[in-house]
PDB file of C-alpha atoms in Angstrom:
ATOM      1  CA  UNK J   1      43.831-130.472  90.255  1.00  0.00           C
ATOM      2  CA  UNK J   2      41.842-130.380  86.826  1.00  0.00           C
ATOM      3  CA  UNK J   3      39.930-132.738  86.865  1.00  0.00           C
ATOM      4  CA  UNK J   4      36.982-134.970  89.138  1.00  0.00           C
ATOM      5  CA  UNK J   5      37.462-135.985  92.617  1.00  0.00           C
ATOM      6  CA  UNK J   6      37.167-139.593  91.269  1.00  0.00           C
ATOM      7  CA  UNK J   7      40.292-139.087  89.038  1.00  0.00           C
ATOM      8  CA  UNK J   8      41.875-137.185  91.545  1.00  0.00           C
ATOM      9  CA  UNK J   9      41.796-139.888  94.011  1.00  0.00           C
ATOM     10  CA  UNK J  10      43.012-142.829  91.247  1.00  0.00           C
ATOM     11  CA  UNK J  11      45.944-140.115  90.186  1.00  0.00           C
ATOM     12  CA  UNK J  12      46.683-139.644  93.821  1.00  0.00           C
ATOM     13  CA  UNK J  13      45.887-141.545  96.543  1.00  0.00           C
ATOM     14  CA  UNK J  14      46.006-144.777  94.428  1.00  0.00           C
ATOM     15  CA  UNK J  15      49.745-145.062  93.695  1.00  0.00           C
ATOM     16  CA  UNK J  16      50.463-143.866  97.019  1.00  0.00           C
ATOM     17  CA  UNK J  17      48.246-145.102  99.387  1.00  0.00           C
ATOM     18  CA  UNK J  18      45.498-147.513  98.544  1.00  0.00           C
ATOM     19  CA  UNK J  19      47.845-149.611  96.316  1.00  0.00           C
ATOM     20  CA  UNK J  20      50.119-150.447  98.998  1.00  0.00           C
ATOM     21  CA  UNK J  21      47.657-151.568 101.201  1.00  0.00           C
ATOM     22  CA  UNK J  22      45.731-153.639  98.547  1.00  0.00           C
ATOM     23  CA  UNK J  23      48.768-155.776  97.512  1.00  0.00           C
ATOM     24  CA  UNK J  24      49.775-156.478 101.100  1.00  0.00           C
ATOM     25  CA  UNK J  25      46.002-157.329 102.010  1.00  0.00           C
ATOM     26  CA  UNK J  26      46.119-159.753  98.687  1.00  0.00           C
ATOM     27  CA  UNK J  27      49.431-160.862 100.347  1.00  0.00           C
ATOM     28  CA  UNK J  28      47.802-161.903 103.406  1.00  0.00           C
ATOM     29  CA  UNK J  29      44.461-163.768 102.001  1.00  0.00           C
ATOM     30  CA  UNK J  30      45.963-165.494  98.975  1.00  0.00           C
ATOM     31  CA  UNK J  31      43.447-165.396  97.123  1.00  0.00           C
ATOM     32  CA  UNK J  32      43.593-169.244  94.977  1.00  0.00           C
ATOM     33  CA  UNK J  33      43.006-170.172  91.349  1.00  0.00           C
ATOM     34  CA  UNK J  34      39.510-170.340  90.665  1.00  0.00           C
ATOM     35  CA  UNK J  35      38.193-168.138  93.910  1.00  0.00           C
ATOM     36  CA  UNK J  36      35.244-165.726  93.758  1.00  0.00           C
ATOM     37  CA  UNK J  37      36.379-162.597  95.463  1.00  0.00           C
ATOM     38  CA  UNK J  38      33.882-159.691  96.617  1.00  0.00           C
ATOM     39  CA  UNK J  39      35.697-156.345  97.217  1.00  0.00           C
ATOM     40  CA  UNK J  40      33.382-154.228  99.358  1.00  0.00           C
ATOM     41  CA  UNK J  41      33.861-150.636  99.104  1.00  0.00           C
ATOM     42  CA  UNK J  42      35.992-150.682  95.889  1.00  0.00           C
ATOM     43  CA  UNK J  43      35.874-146.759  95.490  1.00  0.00           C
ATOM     44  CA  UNK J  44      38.270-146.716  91.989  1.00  0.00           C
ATOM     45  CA  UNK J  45      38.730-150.753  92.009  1.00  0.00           C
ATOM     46  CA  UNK J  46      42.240-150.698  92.904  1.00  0.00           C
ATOM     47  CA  UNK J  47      41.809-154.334  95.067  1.00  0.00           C
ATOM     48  CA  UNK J  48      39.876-156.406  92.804  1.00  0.00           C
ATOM     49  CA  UNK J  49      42.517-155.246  89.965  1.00  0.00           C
ATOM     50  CA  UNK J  50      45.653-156.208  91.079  1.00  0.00           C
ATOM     51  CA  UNK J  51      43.515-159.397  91.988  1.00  0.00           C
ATOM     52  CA  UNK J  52      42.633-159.626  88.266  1.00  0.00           C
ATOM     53  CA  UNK J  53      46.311-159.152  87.420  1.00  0.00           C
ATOM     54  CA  UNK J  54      47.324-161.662  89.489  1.00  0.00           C
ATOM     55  CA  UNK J  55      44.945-164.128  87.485  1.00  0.00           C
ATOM     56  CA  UNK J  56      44.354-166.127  90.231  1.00  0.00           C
ATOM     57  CA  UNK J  57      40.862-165.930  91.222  1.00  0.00           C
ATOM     58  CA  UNK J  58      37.564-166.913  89.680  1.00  0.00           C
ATOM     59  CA  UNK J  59      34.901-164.605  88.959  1.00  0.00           C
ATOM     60  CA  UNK J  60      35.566-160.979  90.755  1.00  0.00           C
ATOM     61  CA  UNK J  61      33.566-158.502  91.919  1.00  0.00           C
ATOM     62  CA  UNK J  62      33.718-154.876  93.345  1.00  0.00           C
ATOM     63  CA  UNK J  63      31.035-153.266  94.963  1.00  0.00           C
ATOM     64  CA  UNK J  64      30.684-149.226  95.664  1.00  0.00           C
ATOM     65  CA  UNK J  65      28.048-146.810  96.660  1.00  0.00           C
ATOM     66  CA  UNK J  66      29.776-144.017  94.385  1.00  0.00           C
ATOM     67  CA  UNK J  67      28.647-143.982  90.637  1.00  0.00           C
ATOM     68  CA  UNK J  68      31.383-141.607  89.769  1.00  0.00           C
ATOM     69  CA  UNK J  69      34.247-143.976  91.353  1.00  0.00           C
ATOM     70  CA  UNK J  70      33.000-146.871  89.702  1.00  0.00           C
ATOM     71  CA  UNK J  71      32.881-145.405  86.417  1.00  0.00           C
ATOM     72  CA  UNK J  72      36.623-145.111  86.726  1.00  0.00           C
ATOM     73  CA  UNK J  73      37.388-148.854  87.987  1.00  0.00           C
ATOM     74  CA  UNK J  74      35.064-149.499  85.009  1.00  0.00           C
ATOM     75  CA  UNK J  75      37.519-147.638  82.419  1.00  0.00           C
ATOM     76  CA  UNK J  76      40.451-149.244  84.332  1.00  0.00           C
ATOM     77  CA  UNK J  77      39.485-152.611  84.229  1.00  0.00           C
ATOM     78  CA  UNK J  78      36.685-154.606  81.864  1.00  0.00           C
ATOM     79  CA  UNK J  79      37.474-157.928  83.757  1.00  0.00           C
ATOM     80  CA  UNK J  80      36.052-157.078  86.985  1.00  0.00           C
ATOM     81  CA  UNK J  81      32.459-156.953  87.623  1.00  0.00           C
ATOM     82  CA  UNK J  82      31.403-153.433  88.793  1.00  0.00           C
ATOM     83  CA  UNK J  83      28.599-153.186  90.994  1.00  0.00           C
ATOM     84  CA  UNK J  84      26.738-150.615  92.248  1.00  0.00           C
ATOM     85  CA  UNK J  85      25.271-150.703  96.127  1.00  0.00           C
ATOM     86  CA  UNK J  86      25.507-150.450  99.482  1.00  0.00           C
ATOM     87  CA  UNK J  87      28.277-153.030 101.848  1.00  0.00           C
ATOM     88  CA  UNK J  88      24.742-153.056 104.877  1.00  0.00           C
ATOM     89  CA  UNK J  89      22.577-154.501 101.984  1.00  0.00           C
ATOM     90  CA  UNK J  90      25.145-156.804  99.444  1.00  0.00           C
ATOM     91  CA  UNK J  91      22.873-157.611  96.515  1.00  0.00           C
ATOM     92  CA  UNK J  92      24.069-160.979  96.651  1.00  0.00           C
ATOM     93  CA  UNK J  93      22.715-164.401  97.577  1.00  0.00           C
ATOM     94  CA  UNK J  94      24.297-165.882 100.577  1.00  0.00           C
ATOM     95  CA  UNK J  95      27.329-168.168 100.301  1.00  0.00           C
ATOM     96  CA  UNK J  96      28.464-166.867  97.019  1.00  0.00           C
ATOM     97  CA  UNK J  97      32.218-166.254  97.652  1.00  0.00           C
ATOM     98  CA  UNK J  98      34.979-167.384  98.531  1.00  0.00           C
ATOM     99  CA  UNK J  99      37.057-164.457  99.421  1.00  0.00           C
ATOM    100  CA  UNK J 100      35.539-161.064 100.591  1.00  0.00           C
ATOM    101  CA  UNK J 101      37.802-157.992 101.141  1.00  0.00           C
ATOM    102  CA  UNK J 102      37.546-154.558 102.353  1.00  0.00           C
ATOM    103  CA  UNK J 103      40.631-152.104 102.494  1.00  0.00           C
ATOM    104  CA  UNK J 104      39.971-149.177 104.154  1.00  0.00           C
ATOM    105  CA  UNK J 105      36.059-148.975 104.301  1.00  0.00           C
ATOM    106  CA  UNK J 106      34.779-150.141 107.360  1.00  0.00           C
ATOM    107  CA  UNK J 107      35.401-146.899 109.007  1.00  0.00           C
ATOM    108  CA  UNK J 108      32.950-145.385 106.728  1.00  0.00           C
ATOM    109  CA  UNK J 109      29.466-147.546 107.342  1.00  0.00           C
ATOM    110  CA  UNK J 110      27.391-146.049 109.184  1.00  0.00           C
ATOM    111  CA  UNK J 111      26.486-149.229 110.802  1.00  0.00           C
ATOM    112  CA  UNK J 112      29.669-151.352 111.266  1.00  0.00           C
ATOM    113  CA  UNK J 113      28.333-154.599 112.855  1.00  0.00           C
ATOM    114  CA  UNK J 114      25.467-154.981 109.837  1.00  0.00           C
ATOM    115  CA  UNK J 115      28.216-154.584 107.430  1.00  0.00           C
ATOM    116  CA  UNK J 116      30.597-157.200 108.824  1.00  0.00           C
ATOM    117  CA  UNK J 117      27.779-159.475 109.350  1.00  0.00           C
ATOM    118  CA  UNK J 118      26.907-158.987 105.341  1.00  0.00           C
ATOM    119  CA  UNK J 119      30.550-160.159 104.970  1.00  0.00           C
ATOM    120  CA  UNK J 120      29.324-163.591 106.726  1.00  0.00           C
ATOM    121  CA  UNK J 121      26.171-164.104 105.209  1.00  0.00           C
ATOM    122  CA  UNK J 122      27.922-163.626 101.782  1.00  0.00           C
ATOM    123  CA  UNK J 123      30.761-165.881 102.191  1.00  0.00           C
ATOM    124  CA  UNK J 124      30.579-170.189 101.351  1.00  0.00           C
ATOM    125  CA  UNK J 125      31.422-172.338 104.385  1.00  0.00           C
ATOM    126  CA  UNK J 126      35.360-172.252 105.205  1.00  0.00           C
ATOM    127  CA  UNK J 127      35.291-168.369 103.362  1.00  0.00           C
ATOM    128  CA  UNK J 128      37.713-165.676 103.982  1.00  0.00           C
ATOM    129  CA  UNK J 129      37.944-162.325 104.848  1.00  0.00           C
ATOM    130  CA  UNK J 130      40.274-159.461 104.640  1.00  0.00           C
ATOM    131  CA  UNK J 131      39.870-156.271 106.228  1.00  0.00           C
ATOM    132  CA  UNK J 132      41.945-152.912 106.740  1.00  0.00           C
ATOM    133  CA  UNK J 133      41.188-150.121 108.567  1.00  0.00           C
ATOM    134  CA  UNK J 134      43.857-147.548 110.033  1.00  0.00           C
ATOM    135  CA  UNK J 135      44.747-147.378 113.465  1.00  0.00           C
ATOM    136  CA  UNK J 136      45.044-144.053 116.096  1.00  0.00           C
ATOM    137  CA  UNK J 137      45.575-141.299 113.717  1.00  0.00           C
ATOM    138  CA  UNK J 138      48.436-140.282 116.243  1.00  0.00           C
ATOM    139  CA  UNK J 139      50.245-143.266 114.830  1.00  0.00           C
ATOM    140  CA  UNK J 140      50.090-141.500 111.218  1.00  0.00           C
ATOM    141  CA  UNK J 141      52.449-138.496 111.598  1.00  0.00           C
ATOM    142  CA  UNK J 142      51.009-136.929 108.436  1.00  0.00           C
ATOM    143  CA  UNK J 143      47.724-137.234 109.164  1.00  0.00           C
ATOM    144  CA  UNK J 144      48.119-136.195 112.567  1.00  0.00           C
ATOM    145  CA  UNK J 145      49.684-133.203 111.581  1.00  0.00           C
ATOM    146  CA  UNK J 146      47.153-132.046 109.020  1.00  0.00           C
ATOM    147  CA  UNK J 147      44.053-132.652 111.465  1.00  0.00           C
ATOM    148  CA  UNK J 148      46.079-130.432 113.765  1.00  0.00           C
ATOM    149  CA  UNK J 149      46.811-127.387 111.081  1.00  0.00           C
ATOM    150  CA  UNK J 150      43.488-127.260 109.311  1.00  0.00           C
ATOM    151  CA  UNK J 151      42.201-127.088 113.192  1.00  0.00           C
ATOM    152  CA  UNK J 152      44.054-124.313 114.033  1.00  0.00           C
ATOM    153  CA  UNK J 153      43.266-122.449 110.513  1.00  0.00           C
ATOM    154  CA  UNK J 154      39.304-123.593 110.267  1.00  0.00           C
ATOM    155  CA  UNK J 155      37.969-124.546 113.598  1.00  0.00           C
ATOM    156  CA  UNK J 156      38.085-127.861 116.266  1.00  0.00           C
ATOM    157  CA  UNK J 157      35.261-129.610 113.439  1.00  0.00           C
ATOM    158  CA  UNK J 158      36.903-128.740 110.590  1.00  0.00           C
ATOM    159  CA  UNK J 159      39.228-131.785 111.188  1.00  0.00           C
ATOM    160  CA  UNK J 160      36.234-134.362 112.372  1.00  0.00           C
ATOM    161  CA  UNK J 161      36.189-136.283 108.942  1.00  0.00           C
ATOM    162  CA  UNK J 162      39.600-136.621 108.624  1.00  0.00           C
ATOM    163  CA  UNK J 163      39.422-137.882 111.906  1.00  0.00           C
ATOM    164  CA  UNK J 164      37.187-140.416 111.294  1.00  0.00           C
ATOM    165  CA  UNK J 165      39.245-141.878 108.913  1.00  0.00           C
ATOM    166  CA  UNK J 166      41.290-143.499 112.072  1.00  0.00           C
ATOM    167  CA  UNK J 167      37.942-144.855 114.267  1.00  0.00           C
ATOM    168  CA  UNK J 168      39.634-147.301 116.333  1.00  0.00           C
ATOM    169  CA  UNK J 169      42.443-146.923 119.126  1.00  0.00           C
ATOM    170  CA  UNK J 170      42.717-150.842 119.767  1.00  0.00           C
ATOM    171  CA  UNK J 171      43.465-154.283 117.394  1.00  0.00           C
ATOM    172  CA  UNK J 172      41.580-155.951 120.254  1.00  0.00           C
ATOM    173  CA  UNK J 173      38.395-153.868 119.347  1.00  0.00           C
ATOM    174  CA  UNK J 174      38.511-154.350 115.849  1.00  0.00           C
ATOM    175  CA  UNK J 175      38.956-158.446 116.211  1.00  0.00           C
ATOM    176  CA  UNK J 176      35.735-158.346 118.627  1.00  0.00           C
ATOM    177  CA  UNK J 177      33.910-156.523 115.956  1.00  0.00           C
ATOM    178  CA  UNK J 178      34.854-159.516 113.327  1.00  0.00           C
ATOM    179  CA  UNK J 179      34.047-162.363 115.823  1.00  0.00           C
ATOM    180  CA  UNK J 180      30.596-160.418 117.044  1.00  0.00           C
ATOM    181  CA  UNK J 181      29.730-160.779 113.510  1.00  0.00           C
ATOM    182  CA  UNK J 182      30.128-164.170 112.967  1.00  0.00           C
ATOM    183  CA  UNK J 183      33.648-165.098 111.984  1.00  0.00           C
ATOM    184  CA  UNK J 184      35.246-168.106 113.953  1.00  0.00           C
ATOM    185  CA  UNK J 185      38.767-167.523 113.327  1.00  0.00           C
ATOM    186  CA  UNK J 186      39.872-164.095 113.645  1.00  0.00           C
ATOM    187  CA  UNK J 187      43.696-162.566 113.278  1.00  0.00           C
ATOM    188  CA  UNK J 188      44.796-158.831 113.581  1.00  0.00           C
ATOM    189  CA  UNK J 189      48.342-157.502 112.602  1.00  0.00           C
ATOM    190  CA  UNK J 190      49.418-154.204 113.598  1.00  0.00           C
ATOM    191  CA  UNK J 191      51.238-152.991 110.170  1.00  0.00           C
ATOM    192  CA  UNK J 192      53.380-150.383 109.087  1.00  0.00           C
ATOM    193  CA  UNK J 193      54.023-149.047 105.537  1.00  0.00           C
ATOM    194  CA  UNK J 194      55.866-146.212 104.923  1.00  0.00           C
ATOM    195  CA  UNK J 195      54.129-143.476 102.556  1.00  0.00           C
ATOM    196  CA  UNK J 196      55.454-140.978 100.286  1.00  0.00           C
ATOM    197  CA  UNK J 197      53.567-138.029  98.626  1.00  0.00           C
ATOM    198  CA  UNK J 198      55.589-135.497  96.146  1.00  0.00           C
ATOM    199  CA  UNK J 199      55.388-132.919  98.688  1.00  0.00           C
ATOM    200  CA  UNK J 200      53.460-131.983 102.170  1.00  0.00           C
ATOM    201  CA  UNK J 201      51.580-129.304  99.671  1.00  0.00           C
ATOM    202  CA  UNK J 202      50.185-131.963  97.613  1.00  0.00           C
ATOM    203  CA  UNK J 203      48.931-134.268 100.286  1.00  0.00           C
ATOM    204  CA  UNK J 204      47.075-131.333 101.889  1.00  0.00           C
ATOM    205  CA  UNK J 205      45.889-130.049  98.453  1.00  0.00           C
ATOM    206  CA  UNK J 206      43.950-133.663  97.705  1.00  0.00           C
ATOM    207  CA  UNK J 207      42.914-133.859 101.055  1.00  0.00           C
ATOM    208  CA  UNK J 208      41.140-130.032 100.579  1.00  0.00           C
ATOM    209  CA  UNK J 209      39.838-130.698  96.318  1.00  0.00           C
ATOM    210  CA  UNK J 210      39.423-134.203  96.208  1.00  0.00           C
ATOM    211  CA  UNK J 211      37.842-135.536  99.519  1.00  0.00           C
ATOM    212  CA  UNK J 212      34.907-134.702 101.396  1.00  0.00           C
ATOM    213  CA  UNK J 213      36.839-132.155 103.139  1.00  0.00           C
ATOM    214  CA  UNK J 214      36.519-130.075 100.123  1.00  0.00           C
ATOM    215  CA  UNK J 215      33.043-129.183 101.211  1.00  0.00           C
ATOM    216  CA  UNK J 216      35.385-127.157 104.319  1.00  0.00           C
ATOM    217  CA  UNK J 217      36.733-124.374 101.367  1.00  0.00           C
ATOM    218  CA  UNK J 218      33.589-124.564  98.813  1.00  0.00           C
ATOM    219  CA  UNK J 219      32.211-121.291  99.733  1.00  0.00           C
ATOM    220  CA  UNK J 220      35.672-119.782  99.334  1.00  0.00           C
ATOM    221  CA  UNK J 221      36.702-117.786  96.010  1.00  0.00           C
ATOM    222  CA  UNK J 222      40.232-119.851  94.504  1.00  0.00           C
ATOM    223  CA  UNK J 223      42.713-117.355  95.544  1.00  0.00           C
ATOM    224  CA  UNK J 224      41.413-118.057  99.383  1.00  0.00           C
ATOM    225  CA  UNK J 225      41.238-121.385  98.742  1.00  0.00           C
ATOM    226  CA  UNK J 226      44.482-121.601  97.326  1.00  0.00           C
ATOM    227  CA  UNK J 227      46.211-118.903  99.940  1.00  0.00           C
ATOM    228  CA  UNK J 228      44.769-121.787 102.797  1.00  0.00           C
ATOM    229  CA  UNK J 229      45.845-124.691 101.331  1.00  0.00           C
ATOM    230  CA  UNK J 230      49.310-123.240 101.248  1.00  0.00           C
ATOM    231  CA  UNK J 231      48.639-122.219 104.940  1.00  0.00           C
ATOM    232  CA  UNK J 232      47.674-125.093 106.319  1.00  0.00           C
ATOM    233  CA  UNK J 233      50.500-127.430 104.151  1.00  0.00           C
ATOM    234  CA  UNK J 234      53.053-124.962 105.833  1.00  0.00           C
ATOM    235  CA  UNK J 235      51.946-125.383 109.287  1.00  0.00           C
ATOM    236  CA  UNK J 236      51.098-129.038 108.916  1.00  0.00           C
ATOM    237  CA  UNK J 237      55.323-129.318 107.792  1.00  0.00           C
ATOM    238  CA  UNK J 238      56.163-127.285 110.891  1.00  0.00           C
ATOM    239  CA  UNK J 239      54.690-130.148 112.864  1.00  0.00           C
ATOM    240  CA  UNK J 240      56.831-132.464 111.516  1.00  0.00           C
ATOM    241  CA  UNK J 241      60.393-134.651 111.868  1.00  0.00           C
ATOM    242  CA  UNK J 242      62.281-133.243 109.360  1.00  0.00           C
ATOM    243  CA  UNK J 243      63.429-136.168 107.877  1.00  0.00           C
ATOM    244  CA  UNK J 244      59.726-136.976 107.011  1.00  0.00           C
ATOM    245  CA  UNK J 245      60.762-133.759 104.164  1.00  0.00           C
ATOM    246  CA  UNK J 246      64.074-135.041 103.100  1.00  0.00           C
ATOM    247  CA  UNK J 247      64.283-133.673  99.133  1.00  0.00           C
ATOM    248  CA  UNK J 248      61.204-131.387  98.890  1.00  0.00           C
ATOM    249  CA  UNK J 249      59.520-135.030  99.360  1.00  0.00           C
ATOM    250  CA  UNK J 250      56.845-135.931 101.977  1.00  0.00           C
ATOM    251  CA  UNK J 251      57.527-139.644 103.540  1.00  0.00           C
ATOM    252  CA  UNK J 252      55.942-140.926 106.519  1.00  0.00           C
ATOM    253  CA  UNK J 253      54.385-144.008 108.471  1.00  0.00           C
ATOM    254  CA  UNK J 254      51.041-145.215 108.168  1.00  0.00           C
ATOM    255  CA  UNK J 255      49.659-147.486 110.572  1.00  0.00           C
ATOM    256  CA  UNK J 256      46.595-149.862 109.843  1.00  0.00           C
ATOM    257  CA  UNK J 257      45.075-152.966 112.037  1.00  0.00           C
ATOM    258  CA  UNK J 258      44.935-156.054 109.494  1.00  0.00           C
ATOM    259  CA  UNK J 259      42.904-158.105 109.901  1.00  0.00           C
ATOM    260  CA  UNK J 260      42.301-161.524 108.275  1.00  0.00           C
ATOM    261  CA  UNK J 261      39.239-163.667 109.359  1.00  0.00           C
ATOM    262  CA  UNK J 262      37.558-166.986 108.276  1.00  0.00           C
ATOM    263  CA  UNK J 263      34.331-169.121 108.710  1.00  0.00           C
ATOM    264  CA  UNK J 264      34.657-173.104 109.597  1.00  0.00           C
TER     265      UNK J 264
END
């Protein structure tokens, strides 16, 4: 874990997480020859990449409030237009894309409904939209178990980010949101992919170095720091199936509410 959280989370979390999701999202929106594409909430780029690599849309953009993540979609990828600014204020005019997508950021916004309603507002006449956002954190063993460790080792807040990450119990709830904002046609798949991290120690080492939830060790020296990690890792495997730690490995399901929407 030498190097910036930015890095950390394109060496990590990319190829194991937010890849998966992205090509299944692209999967699901088709994006077609020639198609402007907005990808909200970019963080390293990893949407509006494979999009590039696909080489079927138009002009594509991704949009971030994080300097330091964009600087590494920006060494990743020269194709893609890199944007700097906020998803509740797109510096765009409206009716400038085609396709607008959003894996795994919604949670985030501090104002949900202005977001989605940017989404609109951006997006030509007969537009679509793709959205992820994960589903009861219950539903994510991993998670589930982690929240429940670093609980027990650093208090009932400690886990309240990591919570947040899973904001919604209910597809239902999440498809209101999309047709409260605007969208006419609105679809929501509950989805399954399975997840696999070189060990339960490494998961719960980025989660604790290269998230937010670092802030929860900062005032620690690095032998505490390093003597919790390994705490909570251990009691987070205690917690659970077995099977989910076949070969030293960590391998579990992830559930996310897709959703795909469109304007007439």
């Amino acid at each position: 874990m030498d190097a910036s959280a930015p890095e950390l989370y394109e060496r990590y979390l990319v190829p194991a997480i937010t890849s998966v999701w992205a090509n299944d999202l692209l999967d699901r929106v088709e994006p077609r020859r020639g198609e402007s594409v907005l990808d909200i909430a970019c963080g390293t780029g990893i949407v509006a990449r494979l999009a590039a690599q696909r080489e079927h849309a138009g002009r594509l953009v991704g949009i971030d409030l994080n300097t330091a993540m964009l600087a590494v979609a920006r060494a990743k990828c020269g194709t893609v237009e890199w944007v700097e600014g906020s998803a509740l204020d797109l510096p765009f005019n409206a009716n400038s894309f085609d396709v607008v997508l959003c894996q795994l950021g919604l949670q985030f916004f501090p104002d949900r409904p202005l977001a989605l309603k940017e989404m609109v507002r951006v997006l030509k006449p007969g537009g679509r939209a793709g959205l992820s956002v994960y589903s009861a954190i219950e539903r994510t063993p991993a998670a589930h178990a982690f929240v429940q460790a670093l609980d027990k080792y650093l208090g009932a807040e400690s886990s309240r980010t990591k919570r947040s990450e899973h904001l919604s119990r209910d597809a239902h709830e999440v498809g209101a949101w999309a047709k409260q904002a605007g969208f006419d046609v609105v679809d929501v798949a509950i989805v399954a992919k399975q997840i696999t991290f070189p060990s339960m120690l490494d998961y719960v080492r980025f989660q604790l170095t290269a998230t937010p939830m670092a802030a929860l060790l900062k005032e620690r020296d690095a032998a505490e720091r390093e003597r919790m990690i390994l705490s909570i890792a251990d009691d987070a495997a205690s917690r659970l199936d077995p099977s989910m730690l076949a070969g030293g490995k960590l391998t579990f399901p992830q559930e996310s509410f897709l959703v795909t929407a469109s304007l007439r």
